[in-house]
Tab-separated table of C-alpha atoms in Angstrom:
chain	number	residue	atom	x	y	z
A	293	MET	CA	51.235	198.907	119.943
A	294	ASN	CA	54.035	201.269	118.792
A	295	ALA	CA	55.150	204.378	120.690
A	296	GLU	CA	53.255	206.751	118.469
A	297	CYS	CA	50.114	204.691	118.978
A	298	ASN	CA	50.561	204.903	122.757
A	299	ASP	CA	50.893	208.675	122.508
A	300	THR	CA	47.674	209.004	120.522
A	301	GLN	CA	45.597	206.266	122.089
A	302	HIS	CA	43.614	208.665	124.243
A	303	ASP	CA	42.737	210.870	121.251
A	304	SER	CA	41.853	207.929	119.008
A	305	GLN	CA	39.510	206.537	121.651
A	306	HIS	CA	37.675	209.826	121.571
A	307	ASP	CA	37.641	209.606	117.771
A	308	THR	CA	36.027	206.180	118.071
A	309	GLN	CA	33.423	207.504	120.492
A	310	ARG	CA	32.635	210.413	118.175
A	311	ALA	CA	32.301	208.007	115.205
A	312	ALA	CA	29.869	205.860	117.195
A	313	THR	CA	27.833	208.941	118.061
A	314	ALA	CA	27.699	209.938	114.375
A	315	ARG	CA	26.429	206.505	113.357
A	316	LYS	CA	22.709	205.920	113.598
A	317	GLY	CA	20.832	202.886	114.773
A	318	ALA	CA	19.964	200.954	117.906
A	319	LEU	CA	23.366	199.165	117.972
A	320	SER	CA	25.601	202.101	117.078
A	321	ARG	CA	27.529	201.844	120.338
A	322	PHE	CA	29.016	198.484	119.344
A	323	THR	CA	32.150	197.794	117.279
A	324	ILE	CA	32.555	194.383	115.655
A	325	ILE	CA	35.570	192.809	114.005
A	326	ASP	CA	34.312	190.517	111.257
A	327	ALA	CA	36.766	187.810	110.235
A	328	SER	CA	34.001	185.650	108.737
A	329	ARG	CA	33.403	184.977	105.057
A	330	VAL	CA	31.098	183.277	102.560
A	331	ARG	CA	27.549	183.593	104.008
A	332	ALA	CA	26.691	182.513	107.559
A	333	GLY	CA	28.963	184.968	109.391
A	334	PRO	CA	28.344	187.853	106.998
A	335	THR	CA	24.589	187.271	107.386
A	336	ALA	CA	24.925	187.747	111.151
A	337	MET	CA	27.017	190.867	110.631
A	338	ARG	CA	24.588	192.352	108.116
A	339	LEU	CA	21.993	192.545	110.848
A	340	PHE	CA	24.399	194.401	113.147
A	341	ALA	CA	25.571	196.738	110.370
A	342	ASP	CA	21.987	197.556	109.373
A	343	MET	CA	21.189	198.376	112.991
A	344	GLY	CA	24.046	200.869	113.131
A	345	ALA	CA	26.897	198.840	114.650
A	346	ARG	CA	30.357	199.477	113.281
A	347	VAL	CA	31.316	196.308	111.455
A	348	ILE	CA	34.946	196.158	110.317
A	349	LYS	CA	35.270	193.380	107.728
A	350	LEU	CA	38.759	191.835	107.600
A	351	GLU	CA	40.030	190.775	104.175
A	352	ILE	CA	43.260	189.234	102.960
A	353	PRO	CA	45.419	191.882	101.222
A	354	ARG	CA	45.670	191.635	97.436
A	355	GLY	CA	48.824	189.787	96.533
A	356	ALA	CA	49.053	187.954	99.846
A	357	PRO	CA	48.865	184.140	99.708
A	358	GLY	CA	45.512	182.567	100.571
A	359	GLY	CA	43.259	185.165	98.963
A	360	ASP	CA	39.549	184.533	99.152
A	361	ASP	CA	38.183	182.911	95.983
A	362	MET	CA	35.105	181.462	97.684
A	363	ILE	CA	31.639	181.633	96.156
A	364	GLY	CA	29.954	184.745	97.418
A	365	GLY	CA	33.053	186.925	96.940
A	366	ARG	CA	32.752	190.278	95.177
A	367	ASP	CA	34.095	188.848	91.930
A	368	HIS	CA	31.565	185.996	91.768
A	369	ASN	CA	28.236	187.762	92.168
A	370	ARG	CA	28.385	191.469	92.723
A	371	ALA	CA	24.644	191.815	93.417
A	372	ASP	CA	24.865	189.185	96.152
A	373	TYR	CA	28.034	190.734	97.556
A	374	GLU	CA	26.527	194.203	97.743
A	375	ASN	CA	23.389	192.896	99.444
A	376	LEU	CA	25.354	190.809	101.927
A	377	HIS	CA	28.049	193.319	102.908
A	378	ARG	CA	26.231	196.642	102.881
A	379	ASN	CA	26.851	199.151	105.646
A	380	LYS	CA	30.251	197.624	106.571
A	381	GLU	CA	33.868	198.837	106.475
A	382	SER	CA	36.752	196.905	104.934
A	383	LEU	CA	40.239	196.542	106.386
A	384	THR	CA	42.843	194.401	104.617
A	385	LEU	CA	44.865	192.441	107.167
A	386	ASN	CA	47.163	189.405	106.969
A	387	MET	CA	46.632	187.667	110.328
A	388	LYS	CA	49.306	185.116	109.468
A	389	ASP	CA	51.932	187.867	109.765
A	390	PRO	CA	53.025	188.812	113.329
A	391	ALA	CA	52.582	192.512	112.527
A	392	GLY	CA	49.084	191.768	111.223
A	393	ARG	CA	48.194	190.021	114.465
A	394	GLU	CA	49.452	192.988	116.501
A	395	ILE	CA	47.150	195.239	114.492
A	396	LEU	CA	44.304	192.834	115.184
A	397	PHE	CA	45.114	192.919	118.918
A	398	ASP	CA	44.932	196.731	118.826
A	399	LEU	CA	41.488	196.453	117.239
A	400	VAL	CA	40.389	193.867	119.799
A	401	ARG	CA	41.195	196.235	122.663
A	402	ARG	CA	38.523	198.589	121.389
A	403	ALA	CA	35.989	196.077	120.069
A	404	ASP	CA	32.847	194.524	121.543
A	405	VAL	CA	32.635	191.457	119.281
A	406	PHE	CA	34.941	189.323	117.150
A	407	ILE	CA	33.375	186.801	114.769
A	408	GLU	CA	35.018	184.036	112.715
A	409	ASN	CA	33.957	180.968	110.789
A	410	PHE	CA	37.277	179.203	110.178
A	411	ARG	CA	37.604	175.488	110.649
A	412	PRO	CA	37.833	174.970	114.431
A	413	ASP	CA	41.614	174.437	114.553
A	414	VAL	CA	42.564	177.423	112.356
A	415	LYS	CA	42.011	180.213	114.882
A	416	ASP	CA	44.312	178.626	117.447
A	417	ARG	CA	46.998	177.965	114.822
A	418	LEU	CA	46.782	181.645	113.871
A	419	GLY	CA	47.060	182.636	117.521
A	420	ILE	CA	43.686	184.427	117.546
A	421	GLY	CA	41.545	181.964	119.496
A	422	PRO	CA	39.017	183.017	122.133
A	423	ASP	CA	41.357	182.598	125.098
A	424	THR	CA	43.997	184.785	123.420
A	425	LEU	CA	41.666	187.600	122.382
A	426	ARG	CA	39.630	187.595	125.557
A	427	ALA	CA	42.875	187.864	127.566
A	428	ILE	CA	43.479	191.120	125.710
A	429	ASN	CA	39.910	192.307	126.210
A	430	PRO	CA	37.866	190.412	128.834
A	431	ARG	CA	34.694	192.193	127.718
A	432	LEU	CA	34.998	190.798	124.206
A	433	VAL	CA	32.217	188.541	122.885
A	434	TYR	CA	33.961	185.974	120.685
A	435	ALA	CA	31.603	184.348	118.170
A	436	SER	CA	32.355	181.187	116.162
A	437	ILE	CA	30.330	179.581	113.388
A	438	SER	CA	31.438	176.206	112.074
A	439	GLY	CA	29.990	173.512	109.869
A	440	PHE	CA	29.523	170.841	112.513
A	441	GLY	CA	30.635	172.238	115.898
A	442	GLN	CA	33.928	173.201	117.543
A	443	ASP	CA	34.688	169.623	118.641
A	444	GLY	CA	33.469	166.082	118.030
A	445	PRO	CA	34.098	163.559	115.247
A	446	TYR	CA	33.082	165.891	112.386
A	447	ALA	CA	34.596	169.108	113.767
A	448	ASN	CA	37.132	169.545	110.983
A	449	TRP	CA	34.846	168.655	108.117
A	450	PRO	CA	34.405	171.581	105.694
A	451	GLY	CA	30.954	173.072	106.232
A	452	PHE	CA	28.679	173.959	103.313
A	453	ASP	CA	24.989	174.690	103.283
A	454	SER	CA	23.889	171.816	101.050
A	455	ILE	CA	25.844	169.314	103.182
A	456	ALA	CA	24.162	170.589	106.345
A	457	GLN	CA	20.747	170.437	104.680
A	458	GLY	CA	21.343	166.755	103.936
A	459	MET	CA	22.901	165.746	107.248
A	460	GLY	CA	20.396	167.866	109.201
A	461	GLY	CA	17.409	165.939	107.771
A	462	LEU	CA	15.821	168.755	105.753
A	463	MET	CA	16.370	167.151	102.345
A	464	SER	CA	14.646	163.956	103.489
A	465	VAL	CA	11.342	165.809	104.084
A	466	THR	CA	11.577	168.182	101.087
A	467	GLY	CA	10.246	167.318	97.649
A	468	LYS	CA	7.673	164.879	96.305
A	469	PRO	CA	7.425	161.267	97.465
A	470	GLY	CA	9.546	158.934	95.374
A	471	GLU	CA	11.635	161.647	93.754
A	472	GLY	CA	14.568	161.428	96.149
A	473	PRO	CA	16.044	164.053	98.506
A	474	MET	CA	15.539	167.684	97.486
A	475	ARG	CA	17.619	170.717	98.512
A	476	VAL	CA	15.737	173.866	99.510
A	477	GLY	CA	16.107	176.727	97.009
A	478	ILE	CA	17.935	179.052	99.433
A	479	PRO	CA	21.024	178.466	101.606
A	480	ILE	CA	18.828	177.996	104.630
A	481	ALA	CA	21.453	176.334	106.881
A	482	ASP	CA	23.862	179.190	106.257
A	483	LEU	CA	21.205	181.847	106.801
A	484	CYS	CA	19.774	180.282	109.964
A	485	ALA	CA	23.252	179.757	111.421
A	486	GLY	CA	23.904	183.451	110.783
A	487	HIS	CA	20.681	184.521	112.473
A	488	PHE	CA	21.213	182.196	115.430
A	489	CYS	CA	24.762	183.539	115.761
A	490	ALA	CA	23.433	187.128	115.816
A	491	MET	CA	20.946	186.083	118.482
A	492	SER	CA	23.695	184.498	120.590
A	493	ILE	CA	25.874	187.602	120.266
A	494	LEU	CA	23.037	189.845	121.359
A	495	THR	CA	22.365	187.505	124.292
A	496	ALA	CA	26.022	187.656	125.351
A	497	LEU	CA	26.067	191.437	125.055
A	498	LEU	CA	22.976	191.633	127.293
A	499	GLU	CA	24.588	189.250	129.805
A	500	ARG	CA	27.742	191.390	129.758
A	501	GLU	CA	25.727	194.275	131.156
A	502	ALA	CA	25.232	192.205	134.327
A	503	SER	CA	28.558	190.364	134.563
A	504	GLY	CA	30.926	192.881	132.951
A	505	GLU	CA	32.552	190.066	130.993
A	506	GLY	CA	32.318	188.735	127.479
A	507	GLN	CA	32.242	185.054	126.560
A	508	TRP	CA	32.665	182.617	123.695
A	509	VAL	CA	29.438	181.913	121.761
A	510	GLN	CA	29.163	179.142	119.164
A	511	THR	CA	26.774	177.744	116.611
A	512	SER	CA	27.081	175.602	113.495
A	513	LEU	CA	25.310	174.964	110.237
A	514	LEU	CA	24.331	171.469	111.406
A	515	GLU	CA	22.848	172.691	114.698
A	516	ALA	CA	20.988	175.523	112.987
A	517	GLN	CA	19.514	173.157	110.418
A	518	ILE	CA	18.378	170.646	113.009
A	519	ALA	CA	16.793	173.393	115.114
A	520	MET	CA	14.788	174.493	112.077
A	521	LEU	CA	13.275	171.003	111.680
A	522	ASP	CA	10.921	171.976	114.507
A	523	PHE	CA	7.731	169.860	114.411
A	524	GLN	CA	9.309	167.415	111.952
A	525	ALA	CA	12.027	166.624	114.512
A	526	ALA	CA	9.410	166.393	117.256
A	527	GLN	CA	7.588	163.692	115.293
A	528	TRP	CA	10.662	161.499	115.762
A	529	LEU	CA	11.906	162.645	119.168
A	530	VAL	CA	8.479	162.447	120.821
A	531	ASP	CA	6.346	160.041	118.752
A	532	LYS	CA	9.153	157.956	117.142
A	533	GLN	CA	7.639	158.507	113.716
A	534	VAL	CA	10.041	159.198	110.821
A	535	PRO	CA	8.627	162.104	108.723
A	536	GLN	CA	8.427	161.507	104.977
A	537	GLN	CA	8.302	163.691	101.878
A	538	VAL	CA	4.850	165.051	101.059
A	539	GLY	CA	5.750	167.619	98.414
A	540	ASN	CA	3.752	170.850	98.707
A	541	GLU	CA	1.349	169.289	101.191
A	542	HIS	CA	1.462	169.412	104.980
A	543	PRO	CA	2.268	166.076	106.672
A	544	LEU	CA	-0.338	166.520	109.438
A	545	THR	CA	-3.241	168.430	107.882
A	546	VAL	CA	-5.254	167.971	104.654
A	547	PRO	CA	-6.063	169.820	102.402
A	548	THR	CA	-2.993	172.023	102.656
A	549	GLY	CA	-0.730	172.777	99.706
A	550	VAL	CA	-0.772	173.867	96.069
A	551	PHE	CA	-3.872	173.518	93.888
A	552	ALA	CA	-4.214	174.328	90.194
A	553	THR	CA	-6.730	177.022	89.296
A	554	GLN	CA	-8.155	178.172	85.970
A	555	ASP	CA	-5.146	180.408	85.327
A	556	GLY	CA	-2.372	179.284	87.699
A	557	TYR	CA	-1.945	178.001	91.233
A	558	LEU	CA	-3.255	178.695	94.732
A	559	ASN	CA	-1.667	178.022	98.099
A	560	LEU	CA	-4.190	176.668	100.587
A	561	ALA	CA	-3.954	176.050	104.354
A	562	ALA	CA	-7.252	174.600	105.556
A	563	ILE	CA	-5.982	173.505	108.951
A	564	GLY	CA	-8.374	171.872	111.400
A	565	GLN	CA	-12.052	171.048	111.283
A	566	THR	CA	-13.302	174.631	111.405
A	567	MET	CA	-11.214	175.649	108.365
A	568	TRP	CA	-12.264	172.473	106.556
A	569	THR	CA	-15.938	173.248	107.131
A	570	ARG	CA	-15.485	176.828	105.887
A	571	LEU	CA	-13.634	175.542	102.818
A	572	CYS	CA	-16.386	173.058	101.981
A	573	GLU	CA	-19.024	175.792	102.203
A	574	ALA	CA	-16.988	178.155	99.985
A	575	LEU	CA	-16.449	175.408	97.374
A	576	GLY	CA	-20.064	174.205	97.456
A	577	LEU	CA	-19.010	170.881	98.948
A	578	ASP	CA	-21.048	171.128	102.168
A	579	HIS	CA	-21.835	167.397	102.029
A	580	LEU	CA	-18.144	166.541	102.586
A	581	ALA	CA	-17.691	168.597	105.757
A	582	ARG	CA	-18.896	165.805	108.043
A	583	ALA	CA	-18.678	162.867	105.681
A	584	PRO	CA	-17.013	159.676	106.997
A	585	GLY	CA	-13.275	159.781	106.246
A	586	PHE	CA	-13.390	163.582	105.891
A	587	ASP	CA	-14.558	164.657	109.328
A	588	SER	CA	-11.198	165.132	111.180
A	589	ASP	CA	-7.579	165.925	110.445
A	590	PRO	CA	-6.432	162.296	111.071
A	591	ALA	CA	-9.214	160.984	108.852
A	592	ARG	CA	-8.383	163.416	106.036
A	593	VAL	CA	-4.678	162.567	106.306
A	594	ALA	CA	-5.587	158.870	105.944
A	595	ASN	CA	-7.744	159.743	102.893
A	596	ARG	CA	-5.413	162.414	101.519
A	597	ASP	CA	-5.837	161.504	97.820
A	598	ALA	CA	-9.659	161.462	97.987
A	599	VAL	CA	-9.805	164.795	99.787
A	600	ASN	CA	-7.415	166.424	97.348
A	601	ARG	CA	-9.303	165.083	94.309
A	602	ALA	CA	-12.580	166.473	95.627
A	603	VAL	CA	-11.329	170.026	96.095
A	604	SER	CA	-8.969	170.061	93.099
A	605	GLU	CA	-11.779	169.726	90.555
A	606	VAL	CA	-13.613	172.746	91.979
A	607	PHE	CA	-10.504	174.947	92.125
A	608	LYS	CA	-10.049	174.556	88.370
A	609	THR	CA	-13.326	176.379	87.729
A	610	ARG	CA	-12.114	179.886	88.756
A	611	THR	CA	-8.992	182.004	88.626
A	612	THR	CA	-6.462	182.332	91.449
A	613	ASN	CA	-7.580	185.893	92.211
A	614	GLU	CA	-11.231	184.858	92.293
A	615	TRP	CA	-10.589	181.973	94.681
A	616	THR	CA	-8.345	184.128	96.856
A	617	ALA	CA	-11.134	186.664	97.329
A	618	ILE	CA	-13.779	183.980	97.979
A	619	LEU	CA	-11.688	182.024	100.483
A	620	LEU	CA	-10.376	184.997	102.403
A	621	LYS	CA	-13.956	186.260	102.770
A	622	ALA	CA	-14.852	182.827	104.155
A	623	GLY	CA	-11.934	182.946	106.589
A	624	VAL	CA	-9.826	180.262	104.906
A	625	PRO	CA	-6.050	181.016	104.723
A	626	CYS	CA	-4.794	181.110	101.130
A	627	GLY	CA	-2.744	183.116	98.724
A	628	PRO	CA	-1.145	183.253	95.265
A	629	ILE	CA	2.256	181.777	94.462
A	630	HIS	CA	4.630	184.476	93.254
A	631	ARG	CA	7.779	184.418	91.167
A	632	ILE	CA	10.550	186.528	92.746
A	633	ASP	CA	9.760	189.480	90.471
A	634	GLU	CA	6.102	189.278	91.447
A	635	VAL	CA	7.008	189.235	95.141
A	636	PHE	CA	8.387	192.744	94.989
A	637	GLU	CA	5.440	193.994	92.922
A	638	ASP	CA	2.928	192.771	95.484
A	639	PRO	CA	1.144	195.746	97.132
A	640	GLN	CA	1.641	194.383	100.662
A	641	VAL	CA	5.357	193.818	100.093
A	642	LYS	CA	5.669	197.349	98.771
A	643	HIS	CA	3.816	198.639	101.807
A	644	LEU	CA	6.217	196.781	104.118
A	645	GLY	CA	9.222	198.250	102.265
A	646	MET	CA	11.115	194.969	101.958
A	647	ALA	CA	12.944	196.342	98.885
A	648	TRP	CA	15.473	198.818	100.349
A	649	PRO	CA	16.155	201.429	97.608
A	650	VAL	CA	19.777	202.117	96.752
A	651	ASP	CA	21.600	203.945	93.952
A	652	LEU	CA	24.002	201.458	92.324
A	653	PRO	CA	26.924	203.057	90.472
A	654	GLY	CA	26.713	202.302	86.799
A	655	ARG	CA	23.314	200.646	87.174
A	656	GLY	CA	21.037	203.405	88.487
A	657	GLU	CA	18.238	202.672	90.867
A	658	GLY	CA	18.206	199.280	92.584
A	659	ALA	CA	17.361	197.745	95.928
A	660	PHE	CA	18.612	195.429	98.639
A	661	VAL	CA	16.508	193.011	100.690
A	662	GLY	CA	15.390	194.787	103.861
A	663	GLN	CA	15.496	193.411	107.399
A	664	PRO	CA	12.219	191.661	108.326
A	665	PHE	CA	11.660	193.650	111.511
A	666	ARG	CA	11.433	197.301	112.482
A	667	LEU	CA	12.010	199.465	115.551
A	668	SER	CA	9.658	202.340	116.275
A	669	ARG	CA	12.383	204.683	117.540
A	670	TYR	CA	14.959	203.762	114.904
A	671	PRO	CA	13.372	204.039	111.442
A	672	ARG	CA	15.418	202.472	108.689
A	673	GLU	CA	17.905	204.682	106.884
A	674	VAL	CA	16.606	206.099	103.582
A	675	SER	CA	19.410	204.344	101.719
A	676	PRO	CA	22.057	201.814	102.844
A	677	ARG	CA	25.766	202.274	102.302
A	678	LEU	CA	27.149	200.127	99.524
A	679	ALA	CA	29.446	197.225	100.330
A	680	PRO	CA	33.012	198.468	100.734
A	681	GLU	CA	35.694	197.924	98.161
A	682	GLN	CA	38.479	195.669	99.402
A	683	GLY	CA	40.571	197.628	101.884
A	684	GLU	CA	38.570	200.805	101.355
A	685	HIS	CA	38.856	201.831	105.022
A	686	THR	CA	42.337	200.409	105.783
A	687	GLN	CA	44.105	203.753	105.895
A	688	ALA	CA	41.463	205.445	108.013
A	689	ILE	CA	41.191	202.578	110.520
A	690	LEU	CA	44.955	202.278	110.984
A	691	ARG	CA	45.266	206.030	111.451
A	692	GLU	CA	42.518	205.772	114.022
A	693	LEU	CA	44.638	203.231	115.871
A	694	GLY	CA	47.491	205.744	115.875
A	695	TYR	CA	49.721	204.335	113.161
A	696	ALA	CA	51.680	206.732	110.922
A	697	ASP	CA	51.177	206.782	107.123
A	698	GLU	CA	54.823	205.784	106.622
A	699	GLN	CA	54.300	202.646	108.713
A	700	ILE	CA	51.098	201.847	106.859
A	701	GLU	CA	52.845	202.070	103.501
A	702	GLN	CA	55.601	199.742	104.705
A	703	TRP	CA	52.968	197.230	105.690
A	704	ARG	CA	51.239	197.579	102.320
A	705	ALA	CA	54.511	196.777	100.570
A	706	ALA	CA	54.938	193.670	102.724
A	707	PHE	CA	51.283	192.568	102.248
A	708	VAL	CA	50.610	192.906	105.990
A	709	VAL	CA	47.645	195.189	105.127
């Protein structure tokens, strides 16, 4: 840190404290340096930013070599970028430059968390690995997300969501039998790795309250995807049965899945004998409730096609709304199948407020996807802050660290910031 920064460190620390006080949210006391990109890391940081933490997103300066042209950048899909990076600040910083690393070290001294999702060897080559940064600030929680883990035979493979879905087994149990592996329609490995990373960071911050020290926390797309296999993985690990594709149906209970109605489709989950009996009564198929081959979950699984044929013919006689009302009254879980636009028009979704209203410049009223949980003492902000423009907060953050405007401009000219 330069001499001027030393002279003003005390004042800038107070500035940081005042800024934290001004921010709202359950996590407003935490400052996070976000060196992640694409989706998994930014997903983790979105949670912290939405909960009030100060998230400083590091970006490569314009004109510096190695600029980010990855899918998910602001120039590829602005709607996605705004939704993913809302409520954050942006600092341009070239960590390959010695001066850029010194700026990073200044940030680390004041931060609670540093997160990255480089290939495992990159952080050490840059001189910003966990040992280095935690030597500067022992209370720092250093978080790493990788494709396949920080070590092992696949450690340096590039990690992408679809690759993790395939290697993690998900694609082998998704889709209809005989149609080959099927990718899920969302980047579920990325998203789950992000959420597991956020959980691990929160765990480490809680542990720090007892020990006074930070630690290195890690997850990967592959681990996250395998963890999400849940009962499908247990079928193999416990029973040594390899799960297969069953399309929209459930592998262990019948009838469960999608059934055509008079005007569309219905999702049904008649799990267990009690639900099956209720379903038979609602459909006027009382004679099947205890019929041989229909009288238990294992029997119905063994006679899957016959069971599905019996109920399918009846479902075609009424509309989706009519069957939904009838089955819910009978205590049978069911529901319509919405397109994405219909999801956000659903009265329950509106009641839950999952569309977070925001005023989008040049577009008017819009919305982001809200967080799927709520805190009674920290109601959600009326409107989120838009994703920052690249380097939007560079000047303010560097001034906060005590650097003079003249020095900042010299760094800009050299693509340090």
